[in-house]
Tab-separated table of C-alpha atoms and ligand atoms in Angstrom:
chain	number	residue	atom	x	y	z
A	1306	UNK	CA	121.370	187.362	-21.286
A	1307	UNK	CA	118.856	189.504	-23.042
A	1308	UNK	CA	116.174	186.949	-21.733
A	1309	UNK	CA	117.496	187.595	-18.213
A	1310	UNK	CA	116.826	190.919	-18.269
A	1311	UNK	CA	113.431	190.328	-19.995
A	1312	UNK	CA	112.421	188.338	-17.285
A	1313	UNK	CA	113.113	191.038	-14.878
A	1314	UNK	CA	111.366	193.539	-16.870
A	1315	UNK	CA	108.174	191.773	-16.872
A	1316	UNK	CA	108.137	190.277	-13.323
A	1317	UNK	CA	106.017	193.678	-12.381
A	1318	UNK	CA	103.031	193.565	-14.627
A	1319	UNK	CA	101.072	196.069	-12.398
A	1320	UNK	CA	103.701	198.666	-11.021
A	1321	UNK	CA	100.837	201.089	-10.805
A	1322	UNK	CA	98.657	198.624	-8.535
A	1323	UNK	CA	101.588	198.043	-6.316
A	1324	UNK	CA	103.022	201.628	-6.102
A	1325	UNK	CA	106.083	200.703	-4.314
A	1326	UNK	CA	108.959	199.310	-6.661
A	1327	UNK	CA	109.919	195.850	-5.468
A	1328	UNK	CA	113.917	195.476	-5.798
A	1329	UNK	CA	114.326	192.542	-3.833
A	1330	UNK	CA	111.906	190.308	-1.363
A	1331	UNK	CA	112.920	192.675	1.348
A	1332	UNK	CA	113.748	196.170	-0.333
A	1333	UNK	CA	111.417	198.271	-1.618
A	1334	UNK	CA	111.860	201.735	-3.660
A	1335	UNK	CA	109.455	204.474	-3.955
A	1336	UNK	CA	108.663	208.385	-4.100
A	1337	UNK	CA	107.999	210.474	-0.910
A	1338	UNK	CA	104.139	210.553	-1.963
A	1339	UNK	CA	103.672	206.517	-1.731
A	1340	UNK	CA	106.288	206.519	1.358
A	1341	UNK	CA	103.490	208.051	3.276
A	1342	UNK	CA	100.500	205.755	1.954
A	1343	UNK	CA	99.469	203.457	4.921
A	1344	UNK	CA	97.995	201.144	2.441
A	1345	UNK	CA	100.716	200.928	0.357
A	1346	UNK	CA	103.009	200.593	3.528
A	1347	UNK	CA	100.717	197.685	4.758
A	1348	UNK	CA	100.458	195.902	1.421
A	1349	UNK	CA	104.070	195.583	1.109
A	1350	UNK	CA	104.382	194.546	4.609
A	1351	UNK	CA	107.107	197.187	5.088
A	1352	UNK	CA	108.574	197.299	8.670
A	1353	UNK	CA	111.296	200.230	8.234
A	1354	UNK	CA	111.440	203.263	6.012
A	1355	UNK	CA	114.320	205.021	5.452
A	1356	UNK	CA	113.859	208.797	4.578
A	1357	UNK	CA	116.676	210.285	2.023
A	1358	UNK	CA	115.532	213.882	1.971
A	1359	UNK	CA	115.370	217.055	3.510
A	1360	UNK	CA	111.732	218.189	1.641
A	1361	UNK	CA	109.786	215.421	2.309
A	1362	UNK	CA	107.519	215.223	5.416
A	1363	UNK	CA	107.092	211.475	6.936
A	1364	UNK	CA	103.771	209.996	8.490
A	1365	UNK	CA	104.668	208.313	11.188
A	1366	UNK	CA	103.142	204.822	11.604
A	1367	UNK	CA	103.936	203.220	15.356
A	1368	UNK	CA	104.748	199.592	13.832
A	1369	UNK	CA	107.432	200.867	11.531
A	1370	UNK	CA	110.929	202.256	12.108
A	1371	UNK	CA	112.099	205.366	10.318
A	1372	UNK	CA	115.575	206.443	9.464
A	1373	UNK	CA	116.489	209.947	8.095
A	1374	UNK	CA	119.215	210.588	5.812
A	1375	UNK	CA	119.420	214.283	5.388
A	1376	UNK	CA	120.563	214.702	1.924
A	1377	UNK	CA	119.657	216.987	-0.923
A	1378	UNK	CA	119.737	215.701	-4.281
A	1379	UNK	CA	122.945	217.744	-5.809
A	1380	UNK	CA	125.794	216.419	-7.612
A	1381	UNK	CA	128.422	217.907	-4.887
A	1382	UNK	CA	126.207	216.096	-1.474
A	1383	UNK	CA	128.056	213.461	-0.167
A	1384	UNK	CA	126.036	210.265	-0.052
A	1385	UNK	CA	128.851	207.994	-0.203
A	1386	UNK	CA	129.405	208.639	3.995
A	1387	UNK	CA	125.731	206.759	3.979
A	1388	UNK	CA	126.495	204.081	1.815
A	1389	UNK	CA	127.514	201.290	4.776
A	1390	UNK	CA	124.939	202.636	7.048
A	1391	UNK	CA	122.073	202.403	4.811
A	1392	UNK	CA	123.184	198.710	3.346
A	1393	UNK	CA	123.696	197.566	6.624
A	1394	UNK	CA	120.306	198.794	7.712
A	1395	UNK	CA	118.831	197.195	5.079
A	1396	UNK	CA	120.467	194.095	5.736
A	1397	UNK	CA	119.948	194.018	9.519
A	1398	UNK	CA	116.227	194.829	8.315
A	1399	UNK	CA	116.331	191.499	6.189
A	1400	UNK	CA	118.184	189.393	8.851
A	1401	UNK	CA	115.306	190.003	11.381
A	1402	UNK	CA	112.638	188.998	8.438
A	1403	UNK	CA	111.600	192.735	8.096
A	1404	UNK	CA	111.197	194.957	4.831
A	1405	UNK	CA	112.538	198.436	4.262
A	1406	UNK	CA	111.309	201.096	2.075
A	1407	UNK	CA	113.956	203.457	0.627
A	1408	UNK	CA	112.489	206.559	-0.411
A	1409	UNK	CA	113.456	210.085	-1.423
A	1410	UNK	CA	111.293	213.037	-3.106
A	1411	UNK	CA	110.921	211.050	-6.765
A	1412	UNK	CA	112.456	207.497	-5.985
A	1413	UNK	CA	114.784	208.495	-8.835
A	1414	UNK	CA	118.098	209.821	-7.900
A	1415	UNK	CA	118.961	209.480	-4.183
A	1416	UNK	CA	117.215	206.637	-2.873
A	1417	UNK	CA	117.821	204.622	-6.269
A	1418	UNK	CA	121.880	205.243	-5.276
A	1419	UNK	CA	121.234	204.145	-2.177
A	1420	UNK	CA	119.829	200.789	-3.424
A	1421	UNK	CA	122.679	200.272	-6.042
A	1422	UNK	CA	124.878	200.380	-2.723
A	1423	UNK	CA	123.350	197.895	-1.197
A	1424	UNK	CA	123.118	195.607	-4.038
A	1425	UNK	CA	126.780	195.789	-4.431
A	1426	UNK	CA	127.835	195.239	-0.598
A	1427	UNK	CA	125.269	192.589	0.072
A	1428	UNK	CA	124.159	190.987	-2.997
A	1429	UNK	CA	127.855	190.897	-4.552
A	1430	UNK	CA	126.438	192.582	-7.516
A	1431	UNK	CA	128.791	194.778	-10.064
A	1432	UNK	CA	127.674	198.331	-10.364
A	1433	UNK	CA	126.508	197.665	-13.990
A	1434	UNK	CA	124.454	194.852	-12.801
A	1435	UNK	CA	123.124	196.630	-9.832
A	1436	UNK	CA	121.591	199.191	-12.252
A	1437	UNK	CA	120.202	196.946	-14.928
A	1438	UNK	CA	118.552	195.126	-11.878
A	1439	UNK	CA	117.351	198.490	-10.305
A	1440	UNK	CA	116.255	200.076	-13.904
A	1441	UNK	CA	114.367	196.733	-14.701
A	1442	UNK	CA	112.016	197.580	-11.551
A	1443	UNK	CA	111.667	200.860	-11.538
A	1444	UNK	CA	112.775	202.202	-15.082
A	1445	UNK	CA	112.815	205.950	-13.909
A	1446	UNK	CA	115.953	205.415	-11.957
A	1447	UNK	CA	118.498	208.167	-12.735
A	1448	UNK	CA	121.101	208.924	-10.041
A	1449	UNK	CA	122.731	212.229	-10.693
A	1450	UNK	CA	126.440	212.541	-11.618
A	1451	UNK	CA	127.652	213.260	-8.579
A	1452	UNK	CA	126.793	209.932	-7.087
A	1453	UNK	CA	127.604	208.040	-9.761
A	1454	UNK	CA	130.895	209.183	-9.480
A	1455	UNK	CA	130.641	208.264	-5.582
A	1456	UNK	CA	129.355	204.639	-6.430
A	1457	UNK	CA	132.002	204.206	-8.669
A	1458	UNK	CA	134.415	204.854	-5.816
A	1459	UNK	CA	132.482	202.643	-3.646
A	1460	UNK	CA	132.490	199.479	-6.166
A	1461	UNK	CA	136.271	200.100	-6.125
A	1462	UNK	CA	136.444	199.955	-2.177
A	1463	UNK	CA	134.381	196.670	-2.483
A	1464	UNK	CA	135.460	195.003	-5.255
A	1465	UNK	CA	138.834	196.389	-6.236
A	1466	UNK	CA	137.773	196.695	-9.860
A	1467	UNK	CA	135.375	199.133	-11.877
A	1468	UNK	CA	132.422	198.299	-14.450
A	1469	UNK	CA	131.181	201.726	-15.100
A	1470	UNK	CA	133.699	204.569	-15.437
A	1471	UNK	CA	133.356	208.353	-15.566
A	1472	UNK	CA	133.913	209.919	-18.969
A	1473	UNK	CA	134.251	213.286	-19.928
A	1474	UNK	CA	131.278	214.970	-22.263
A	1475	UNK	CA	130.244	218.053	-22.883
A	1476	UNK	CA	128.111	218.095	-19.951
A	1477	UNK	CA	130.805	217.475	-17.524
A	1478	UNK	CA	131.686	213.693	-15.882
A	1479	UNK	CA	129.175	211.267	-16.811
A	1480	UNK	CA	128.974	207.215	-16.222
A	1481	UNK	CA	129.774	205.651	-19.463
A	1482	UNK	CA	126.420	203.899	-19.537
A	1483	UNK	CA	125.001	207.559	-20.393
A	1484	UNK	CA	127.566	208.158	-23.059
A	1485	UNK	CA	125.463	207.476	-25.973
A	1486	UNK	CA	122.216	209.614	-24.824
A	1487	UNK	CA	124.734	212.801	-23.859
A	1488	UNK	CA	125.938	212.675	-27.548
A	1489	UNK	CA	122.320	212.295	-28.695
A	1490	UNK	CA	121.188	215.117	-26.747
A	1491	UNK	CA	124.335	217.057	-28.087
A	1492	UNK	CA	123.471	216.319	-31.523
A	1493	UNK	CA	119.832	218.062	-31.300
B	1702	LIG	C1	104.513	208.394	-6.396
B	1702	LIG	O1	104.050	207.212	-6.450
B	1702	LIG	C2	103.160	207.152	-6.833
B	1702	LIG	C3	103.176	205.497	-6.510
B	1702	LIG	O2	103.848	204.818	-7.953
B	1702	LIG	C4	102.310	207.330	-8.477
B	1702	LIG	O3	100.877	207.091	-8.060
B	1702	LIG	C5	102.492	209.037	-8.058
B	1702	LIG	O4	102.097	209.325	-9.160
B	1702	LIG	C6	104.110	209.459	-7.700
B	1702	LIG	N1	104.032	210.536	-7.619
B	1702	LIG	C7	104.763	211.692	-8.674
B	1702	LIG	C8	104.820	213.054	-7.731
B	1702	LIG	O5	105.896	211.069	-9.102
B	1703	LIG	C1	111.778	212.343	6.989
B	1703	LIG	O1	112.249	213.918	6.422
B	1703	LIG	C2	111.830	215.043	6.646
B	1703	LIG	C3	112.414	216.149	6.170
B	1703	LIG	O2	113.928	216.600	6.244
B	1703	LIG	C4	111.893	215.492	8.112
B	1703	LIG	O3	110.789	216.247	8.460
B	1703	LIG	C5	111.210	213.883	8.629
B	1703	LIG	O4	111.253	213.698	10.455
B	1703	LIG	C6	111.851	213.060	8.340
B	1703	LIG	N1	111.430	211.562	8.876
B	1703	LIG	C7	111.961	211.147	9.522
B	1703	LIG	C8	111.818	209.378	10.314
B	1703	LIG	O5	113.371	211.152	10.022
């Protein structure tokens, strides 16, 4: 199992050259600056851009389809309402041999959460495995705790079971995979 993860994390030996984090053969994740970089978009053959923000302004390139998901990065934002819409969109771009770039401002919370929803719905990955996968491609991902709660609900809706649980901590409800981290933070 370690070998499995190790292979994924060594897959991108030059992440700084590519700029966009490659998640699957047809899905990329990035921050807002990279999403407006024409060279990066063309180098990765992006045909669809999904803008999950209220603050990043897109540059429009005529050959690229744009979709806007206006959600702020707060734990009370409802991202759940967009899980199916965005996953279906990424899937249909894939069926047309296109490539999607999902981005928000930092490429850490909102766009990463939508990526996890897509992998669960169309790659039948558990939430736990989807998270391990995306983190190996883009180590800085960290959906906020409210998005985690919504992802846990979505996993249950899709599979009738959960691989990640929300647990109480001094910082409020956190996904169990962050539990150790919270314990260490509190200790300091
Ligand atoms: C955005 O992503 C690009 C490409 O990976 C990176 O070079 C840049 O430093 C990032 N900007 C911020 C503000 O994180
Ligand atoms: C991306 O988001 C910004 C801020 O809401 C908006 O100005 C821009 O039009 C959006 N792009 C698309 C394609 O909707």
